[in-house]
Each structure stands twice: as C-alpha cells, then as structure tokens.
Short mmCIF file of C-alpha atoms in Angstrom, two decimals:
data_model
loop_
_atom_site.label_atom_id
_atom_site.label_comp_id
_atom_site.label_asym_id
_atom_site.label_seq_id
_atom_site.Cartn_x
_atom_site.Cartn_y
_atom_site.Cartn_z
CA MET Y 1 -129.17 7.84 69.40
CA LEU Y 2 -127.03 6.69 72.32
CA PHE Y 3 -124.77 3.68 71.74
CA ILE Y 4 -123.59 1.74 74.80
CA PRO Y 5 -120.40 -0.30 74.49
CA SER Y 6 -120.77 -4.04 74.80
CA TYR Y 7 -118.07 -4.47 77.42
CA SER Y 8 -119.13 -4.85 81.02
CA VAL Y 9 -118.37 -2.30 83.69
CA ARG Y 10 -117.07 -3.69 86.95
CA MET Y 11 -117.90 -1.98 90.21
CA PRO Y 12 -114.87 -0.99 92.28
CA LYS Y 13 -114.09 -3.00 95.35
CA GLY Y 14 -113.89 -1.72 98.88
CA GLU Y 15 -115.69 1.30 100.26
CA MET Y 16 -116.59 2.72 96.84
CA ARG Y 17 -119.21 0.00 96.44
CA LYS Y 18 -121.18 1.51 99.31
CA PRO Y 19 -123.28 4.68 98.88
CA LEU Y 20 -121.75 7.88 100.15
CA LEU Y 21 -124.82 8.60 102.30
CA GLY Y 22 -125.86 5.57 104.28
CA ASP Y 23 -129.54 4.94 104.97
CA LEU Y 24 -129.56 4.77 108.75
CA ARG Y 25 -133.33 5.07 109.18
CA GLY Y 26 -134.50 2.19 107.06
CA PRO Y 27 -135.04 1.54 103.35
CA ASN Y 28 -138.46 3.20 103.12
CA GLN Y 29 -137.81 6.26 105.24
CA PRO Y 30 -136.29 9.58 104.08
CA LEU Y 31 -132.78 10.44 105.08
CA CYS Y 32 -133.81 13.73 106.66
CA ASP Y 33 -137.21 14.81 107.89
CA LEU Y 34 -137.14 18.58 107.51
CA GLY Y 35 -140.19 19.04 109.68
CA SER Y 36 -138.47 17.48 112.68
CA ARG Y 37 -135.14 19.27 112.27
CA THR Y 38 -134.18 22.66 113.59
CA VAL Y 39 -132.04 24.98 111.50
CA GLY Y 40 -130.15 27.82 113.10
CA ILE Y 41 -129.15 31.16 111.64
CA LEU Y 42 -126.59 33.41 113.29
CA GLY Y 43 -127.24 37.00 112.27
CA SER Y 44 -130.32 39.17 111.77
CA GLY Y 45 -129.52 41.00 108.55
CA ASP Y 46 -131.31 41.04 105.19
CA PHE Y 47 -130.05 37.65 104.09
CA SER Y 48 -130.94 36.12 107.44
CA ARG Y 49 -134.52 37.39 107.20
CA SER Y 50 -134.94 36.16 103.62
CA LEU Y 51 -133.51 32.76 104.47
CA ALA Y 52 -135.76 32.48 107.53
CA TRP Y 53 -138.85 33.24 105.44
CA ARG Y 54 -137.85 30.55 102.95
CA LEU Y 55 -137.16 27.92 105.58
CA VAL Y 56 -140.42 28.62 107.42
CA ALA Y 57 -142.34 28.32 104.14
CA SER Y 58 -140.69 24.92 103.65
CA GLY Y 59 -141.89 23.69 107.04
CA VAL Y 60 -138.57 23.89 108.87
CA ARG Y 61 -138.25 25.12 112.43
CA VAL Y 62 -135.89 28.10 112.47
CA VAL Y 63 -133.94 29.54 115.38
CA VAL Y 64 -132.19 32.87 114.81
CA GLY Y 65 -129.33 34.05 116.97
CA SER Y 66 -129.00 37.82 117.36
CA ARG Y 67 -126.96 40.14 119.52
CA ASN Y 68 -130.17 42.02 120.41
CA PRO Y 69 -133.07 39.56 120.26
CA LYS Y 70 -135.72 42.00 121.51
CA ARG Y 71 -135.04 44.49 118.74
CA SER Y 72 -134.87 41.85 116.00
CA THR Y 73 -137.98 39.89 116.93
CA GLY Y 74 -140.35 42.06 114.88
CA LEU Y 75 -138.27 41.58 111.72
CA PHE Y 76 -138.93 37.85 111.45
CA PRO Y 77 -142.10 35.76 111.09
CA GLU Y 78 -143.96 34.65 114.18
CA GLU Y 79 -142.87 31.04 113.63
CA VAL Y 80 -139.19 31.98 113.98
CA GLU Y 81 -137.63 31.92 117.43
CA VAL Y 82 -135.23 34.83 117.91
CA THR Y 83 -132.78 34.30 120.74
CA SER Y 84 -129.11 34.77 121.57
CA HIS Y 85 -126.20 33.24 119.65
CA GLN Y 86 -125.51 30.79 122.47
CA GLU Y 87 -129.05 29.37 122.62
CA ALA Y 88 -129.48 29.26 118.83
CA SER Y 89 -126.20 27.36 118.43
CA ALA Y 90 -127.20 24.84 121.08
CA GLN Y 91 -130.59 24.00 119.47
CA ALA Y 92 -129.52 23.35 115.86
CA HIS Y 93 -127.06 21.02 114.18
CA VAL Y 94 -127.01 22.85 110.83
CA ILE Y 95 -126.32 26.55 111.30
CA PHE Y 96 -126.14 29.28 108.66
CA ILE Y 97 -123.51 31.91 109.44
CA ALA Y 98 -125.04 35.16 108.10
CA LEU Y 99 -122.35 37.44 109.51
CA PHE Y 100 -119.73 39.69 107.97
CA PRO Y 101 -116.19 38.28 108.03
CA GLU Y 102 -115.19 41.12 110.35
CA HIS Y 103 -117.50 39.64 113.01
CA TYR Y 104 -116.17 36.07 112.86
CA SER Y 105 -114.10 36.79 115.94
CA THR Y 106 -117.32 36.96 118.01
CA LEU Y 107 -117.83 33.22 117.38
CA VAL Y 108 -114.69 32.25 119.29
CA SER Y 109 -116.68 32.11 122.51
CA LEU Y 110 -119.06 29.61 120.84
CA LYS Y 111 -116.30 27.25 119.77
CA GLY Y 112 -117.36 24.57 122.24
CA VAL Y 113 -121.05 24.77 121.33
CA LEU Y 114 -120.37 24.72 117.57
CA ALA Y 115 -117.92 21.83 117.71
CA GLY Y 116 -118.93 18.98 115.40
CA LYS Y 117 -121.75 20.94 113.77
CA VAL Y 118 -122.22 21.95 110.13
CA LEU Y 119 -121.71 25.65 109.50
CA VAL Y 120 -122.86 27.11 106.17
CA ASP Y 121 -121.08 30.34 105.26
CA VAL Y 122 -123.35 32.61 103.19
CA SER Y 123 -121.10 35.69 103.03
CA ASN Y 124 -119.41 36.78 99.79
CA SER Y 125 -116.34 38.92 99.37
CA LEU Y 126 -116.81 42.29 97.69
CA LYS Y 127 -113.43 42.10 95.93
CA LEU Y 128 -111.74 39.29 94.01
CA ASN Y 129 -108.44 38.65 95.76
CA HIS Y 130 -106.53 35.44 95.12
CA ASP Y 131 -103.78 36.29 97.62
CA ARG Y 132 -105.98 36.03 100.70
CA PRO Y 133 -108.14 33.14 101.92
CA SER Y 134 -111.85 33.07 101.25
CA ASN Y 135 -114.49 33.84 103.86
CA ALA Y 136 -115.22 30.15 104.36
CA GLU Y 137 -111.52 29.47 104.95
CA LEU Y 138 -111.40 32.25 107.52
CA LEU Y 139 -114.43 30.76 109.27
CA ALA Y 140 -112.80 27.33 109.27
CA THR Y 141 -109.69 28.85 110.82
CA VAL Y 142 -111.73 30.44 113.61
CA LEU Y 143 -113.75 27.24 114.25
CA PRO Y 144 -111.48 24.32 113.37
CA GLU Y 145 -113.63 21.71 115.16
CA SER Y 146 -116.70 22.51 113.00
CA THR Y 147 -117.47 21.44 109.44
CA VAL Y 148 -117.59 24.60 107.31
CA VAL Y 149 -119.19 24.62 103.85
CA LYS Y 150 -119.84 27.47 101.43
CA GLY Y 151 -123.27 28.25 100.05
CA PHE Y 152 -125.31 30.93 98.26
CA ASN Y 153 -122.47 32.26 96.12
CA VAL Y 154 -124.67 34.10 93.60
CA VAL Y 155 -128.03 34.32 95.41
CA SER Y 156 -128.96 37.69 96.88
CA ALA Y 157 -131.38 38.36 99.72
CA TRP Y 158 -133.90 39.87 97.31
CA ALA Y 159 -133.76 36.89 94.94
CA LEU Y 160 -134.07 34.48 97.85
CA LEU Y 161 -137.16 36.20 99.24
CA ASN Y 162 -138.98 36.48 95.90
CA ARG Y 163 -140.49 33.61 94.04
CA PRO Y 164 -138.64 32.15 91.05
CA HIS Y 165 -139.83 33.56 87.73
CA ASP Y 166 -139.59 32.29 84.22
CA GLY Y 167 -137.56 34.20 81.68
CA ASN Y 168 -140.62 35.54 79.87
CA LYS Y 169 -141.97 37.02 83.10
CA GLN Y 170 -138.77 38.88 83.87
CA VAL Y 171 -138.80 40.89 80.62
CA LYS Y 172 -140.92 44.01 80.79
CA GLU Y 173 -142.95 44.61 77.68
CA GLY Y 174 -143.27 48.16 76.47
CA LYS Y 175 -146.78 47.62 75.16
CA GLU Y 176 -148.10 47.47 78.71
CA ASN Y 177 -147.46 51.20 79.04
CA SER Y 178 -149.96 53.29 77.09
CA TRP Y 179 -147.69 56.32 77.34
CA VAL Y 180 -144.95 54.50 75.42
CA GLU Y 181 -147.38 53.52 72.66
CA GLU Y 182 -148.59 57.11 72.37
CA GLU Y 183 -145.04 58.42 72.13
CA VAL Y 184 -144.15 55.91 69.41
CA TRP Y 185 -147.00 56.65 67.02
CA ARG Y 186 -146.85 60.39 67.76
CA MET Y 187 -143.20 60.44 66.79
CA GLU Y 188 -143.97 58.52 63.59
CA LEU Y 189 -146.66 61.02 62.60
CA TYR Y 190 -144.43 63.94 63.56
CA VAL Y 191 -141.58 62.76 61.34
CA SER Y 192 -143.85 61.80 58.41
CA LEU Y 193 -145.68 65.14 58.38
CA GLY Y 194 -142.37 66.99 58.65
CA ILE Y 195 -140.93 65.22 55.60
CA LEU Y 196 -144.13 65.81 53.61
CA ALA Y 197 -144.23 69.50 54.55
CA LEU Y 198 -140.58 69.92 53.59
CA GLY Y 199 -141.23 68.39 50.17
CA LEU Y 200 -144.25 70.62 49.45
CA LEU Y 201 -142.49 73.79 50.57
CA SER Y 202 -139.47 72.88 48.45
CA LEU Y 203 -141.77 72.53 45.43
CA LEU Y 204 -143.24 75.97 46.11
CA ALA Y 205 -139.80 77.50 46.43
CA VAL Y 206 -138.60 75.95 43.17
CA THR Y 207 -141.63 77.13 41.18
CA SER Y 208 -141.07 80.67 42.47
CA LEU Y 209 -137.83 80.90 40.50
CA PRO Y 210 -138.26 82.98 37.31
CA SER Y 211 -136.47 80.42 35.13
CA LEU Y 212 -138.91 77.68 36.11
CA GLY Y 213 -141.98 79.84 36.64
CA ASN Y 214 -141.86 81.16 33.06
CA SER Y 215 -142.00 77.61 31.69
CA LEU Y 216 -145.38 77.00 33.36
CA ASN Y 217 -148.69 78.25 32.07
CA TRP Y 218 -150.82 80.45 34.26
CA ARG Y 219 -153.11 77.60 35.36
CA GLU Y 220 -150.21 75.44 36.59
CA PHE Y 221 -148.53 78.36 38.31
CA SER Y 222 -151.80 79.41 39.99
CA PHE Y 223 -152.51 75.88 41.19
CA ILE Y 224 -149.04 75.42 42.70
CA GLN Y 225 -148.90 78.80 44.39
CA SER Y 226 -152.51 78.84 45.62
CA LYS Y 227 -153.96 75.36 46.10
CA LEU Y 228 -150.73 73.53 46.81
CA GLY Y 229 -149.53 76.40 49.01
CA CYS Y 230 -152.55 76.00 51.31
CA VAL Y 231 -151.95 72.26 51.51
CA ALA Y 232 -148.28 72.80 52.42
CA LEU Y 233 -149.23 75.33 55.08
CA THR Y 234 -151.79 72.92 56.58
CA VAL Y 235 -149.30 70.05 56.69
CA ALA Y 236 -146.71 72.30 58.34
CA ILE Y 237 -149.25 73.31 61.02
CA LEU Y 238 -150.10 69.65 61.69
CA HIS Y 239 -146.39 68.89 61.95
CA THR Y 240 -145.97 71.57 64.62
CA LEU Y 241 -149.06 70.37 66.50
CA MET Y 242 -147.66 66.83 66.58
CA PHE Y 243 -144.40 68.21 67.91
CA GLY Y 244 -146.07 70.08 70.77
CA TRP Y 245 -148.92 67.60 71.40
CA GLY Y 246 -150.19 67.99 74.99
CA ARG Y 247 -147.55 70.46 76.13
CA ALA Y 248 -149.73 73.37 75.07
CA PHE Y 249 -152.16 72.46 77.88
CA ASP Y 250 -149.47 71.77 80.49
CA LYS Y 251 -149.14 74.56 83.05
CA THR Y 252 -145.51 73.70 83.76
CA GLN Y 253 -144.57 74.63 80.18
CA TYR Y 254 -145.66 78.25 80.67
CA ARG Y 255 -142.62 79.55 82.49
CA PHE Y 256 -142.78 83.20 83.52
CA TYR Y 257 -146.33 83.20 82.08
CA LEU Y 258 -144.89 82.87 78.55
CA PRO Y 259 -146.21 80.25 76.11
CA PRO Y 260 -143.88 77.67 74.55
CA THR Y 261 -142.13 78.51 71.29
CA PHE Y 262 -144.21 76.18 69.14
CA VAL Y 263 -147.39 78.00 70.25
CA LEU Y 264 -145.96 81.32 69.08
CA VAL Y 265 -144.92 79.79 65.78
CA LEU Y 266 -148.48 78.60 65.13
CA ILE Y 267 -150.10 82.05 65.45
CA LEU Y 268 -149.20 83.53 62.05
CA PRO Y 269 -149.80 80.36 59.97
CA CYS Y 270 -153.18 79.83 61.63
CA VAL Y 271 -154.22 83.42 60.92
CA VAL Y 272 -153.21 83.05 57.27
CA LEU Y 273 -155.04 79.75 56.94
CA VAL Y 274 -158.23 81.12 58.55
CA ALA Y 275 -158.13 84.14 56.25
CA ARG Y 276 -157.66 81.88 53.24
CA LEU Y 277 -160.60 79.72 54.33
CA SER Y 278 -162.79 82.80 54.75
CA LEU Y 279 -162.03 83.74 51.15
CA ALA Y 280 -163.10 80.26 50.08
CA LEU Y 281 -166.71 80.85 51.18
CA PRO Y 282 -169.19 80.51 48.29
CA TYR Y 283 -170.33 84.14 48.19
CA VAL Y 284 -166.83 85.61 48.54
CA SER Y 285 -165.18 83.16 46.15
CA HIS Y 286 -167.83 83.83 43.49
CA ARG Y 287 -167.27 87.57 43.68
CA LEU Y 288 -163.51 87.14 43.53
CA GLU Y 289 -163.83 84.91 40.49
CA ARG Y 290 -165.88 87.57 38.71
CA ILE Y 291 -163.33 90.24 39.60
CA ARG Y 292 -160.52 88.09 38.16
CA ARG Y 293 -162.42 87.84 34.90
CA GLY Y 294 -163.09 91.56 34.75
CA TRP Y 295 -166.70 91.53 35.88
CA GLU Y 296 -167.18 94.19 38.53
CA VAL Y 297 -170.93 94.99 38.36
CA GLY Y 298 -172.71 92.76 35.85
CA PRO Y 299 -171.98 90.04 33.42
CA TRP Y 300 -171.44 92.57 30.60
CA VAL Y 301 -168.78 95.23 30.17
CA HIS Y 302 -170.12 98.68 29.22
CA PHE Y 303 -167.92 101.10 27.27
CA GLN Y 304 -168.78 104.83 27.47
CA GLN Y 305 -167.80 107.27 24.73
CA GLN Y 306 -166.03 110.45 25.74
CA GLU Y 307 -168.01 113.67 25.01
CA CYS Y 308 -166.19 116.28 22.92
CA HIS Y 309 -166.89 119.82 24.09
CA SER Y 310 -164.47 121.55 21.72
CA SER Y 311 -166.00 123.89 19.07
CA LEU Y 312 -163.49 122.74 16.48
CA GLU Y 313 -164.93 119.28 16.51
CA GLY Y 314 -165.96 119.29 12.84
CA VAL Y 315 -162.98 121.20 11.51
CA SER Y 316 -160.40 119.29 9.57
CA THR Y 317 -156.95 120.47 8.77
CA VAL Y 318 -156.79 118.43 5.63
#
C-alpha cells in the first residue's frame, strides 16, 4: 500500500511552473505530426537502411543523403528519396548522422545548411576510452551551430530491422529438432545396454573361477554359462548396434572401402549367436538332450557280452 504524506506540495515559481514542451498548435492537436514531417539520414550503410525501413513503416517521409545516390537507390524502399547530402540536409529539420567518425570532416561544407537543426548521432565507438571525447562530442565540435544528441547506443542494425520479440520466442527449443530427440534417447539406450551387458559379462567371468564354480551345482553352472551367456551376448550386440546406429548405412563411413570398426566387431558375435539359435531348433535340441543323457539310438541302453574264444575257458587254476 502506498501512503501519501498529509503535507501539501507547493509548485515552484517562475519558469518551472510551465511545461518544458509548450503546446504551440493548440490544446487538442499533437505536438508533432509525423506524417507531415520529413526526416533526413546522412549515410547509406546498414544502419541507415534499417532506420529508413523503420521510419517508412511508421509513416514518415525519409530523405537519405549519399555520396553516390544512383548506386544507393536500389538499397532503400521505393518510398525513400535518395539524394545528395546537400539536398537531404536542406529538406529535413531532424537529421540522423549515420556516418563513421572518420567522415565527420565531410560535413564541414554543410555547416551553413545544418545550422540550427537537430542532429542525431547513431555511431558507437568500438573501444572504451575515457581520455578522448565521444563521437557525439566530436560531431558537436565540427558543427557547433547545430544541436547534437546521441541515440541508439545499444541498438544494432539487425535488431532495428527485425520486429521485437518476446523472451520466450527468442529461446530455441531443442524439441523442435527431431535429430536432437533421436540422439538423446539413442544415447540413453546405448549407455543402459552397455551397463547391463557389463554386469552380465562380469557375472559370467566370476562364475568361471574354480573357487566359485565348484560351489555351484551342475544345473546352476549350466544355466549361467549357457542361458545367461546367450543373454549377455545378445545385450552386448544390441549395445554395439546402438553405438553405430545409422552409420553402418552411411557411405561416407566406408573410407578406403573398409567398413567401420563396430561392423567388424559384430561379425563374430553374430555368427556365434546364429549358431546357438540353430542348435535351439526343436529337432536339434531334442537330439542333443538325448545325447547328454546317454541316449544315442533308442530310449534303452543295450549292453553286449564279450565272446570268449579261448579254449581254456572252463579251466580253473584253483
């Protein structure tokens, strides 16, 4: 809440009681009709073109002074009149000086035409130097009979030509790019599969040690080395595929007609996995299971007695 003191404020006497800008055109009329005023710009550079576009869009008549009007005419809108410095200075009362400080000396010949007019300096120094005067002070020294003001300290030609944007429109969102989304989730899968494959392969390596392998029964040892080994090999292959992704089909990756390294690494594991899957077919796996249990021909084991051909078969030494 705003509290206002109870004491009264007295207006100062004298000229301070009058407004700084007097209304010379009447109480109901604007101080300045931009449509009826002409604004001049001396210079035909980037900032001059951007400022001319802005002023024309605001409904202001613009006159640009250039050293070579014929060459600079095509750089400005059709509504802008491009002429010499002398004619542009004579037509406008407010003139923007869009020149480098090194070219201020060319305005000495226009001192009489620019006398009593408002000159807006739009140039900015490239270096911060407190020992030398500013660009506006240099311009005021060259044209002492003109009123020099400084403007556009932090506004560039690009920012002046483009429309103003809100803060949320200036930030580029990464989700608009599908390639970025693909890279993010591919990297997540690549890292997750790599950690899982490392854990499974570490378990296989530990169970291969004699001290730990002897403490397991044959079913546990067979499951870890066979079933879990195939799972670890599959996860490792998927991890490598996520690492390579689409580079296997990119012609630029095959330098000197040689495939990338991850393609060569996948050859042996894929052959082993295909061979293991072929052994998992019903007919082959059933035969292998019978062989493990000692059944080679039928479900029964036949024992044959050895024939004795010796003639001393019935002789006993006892």
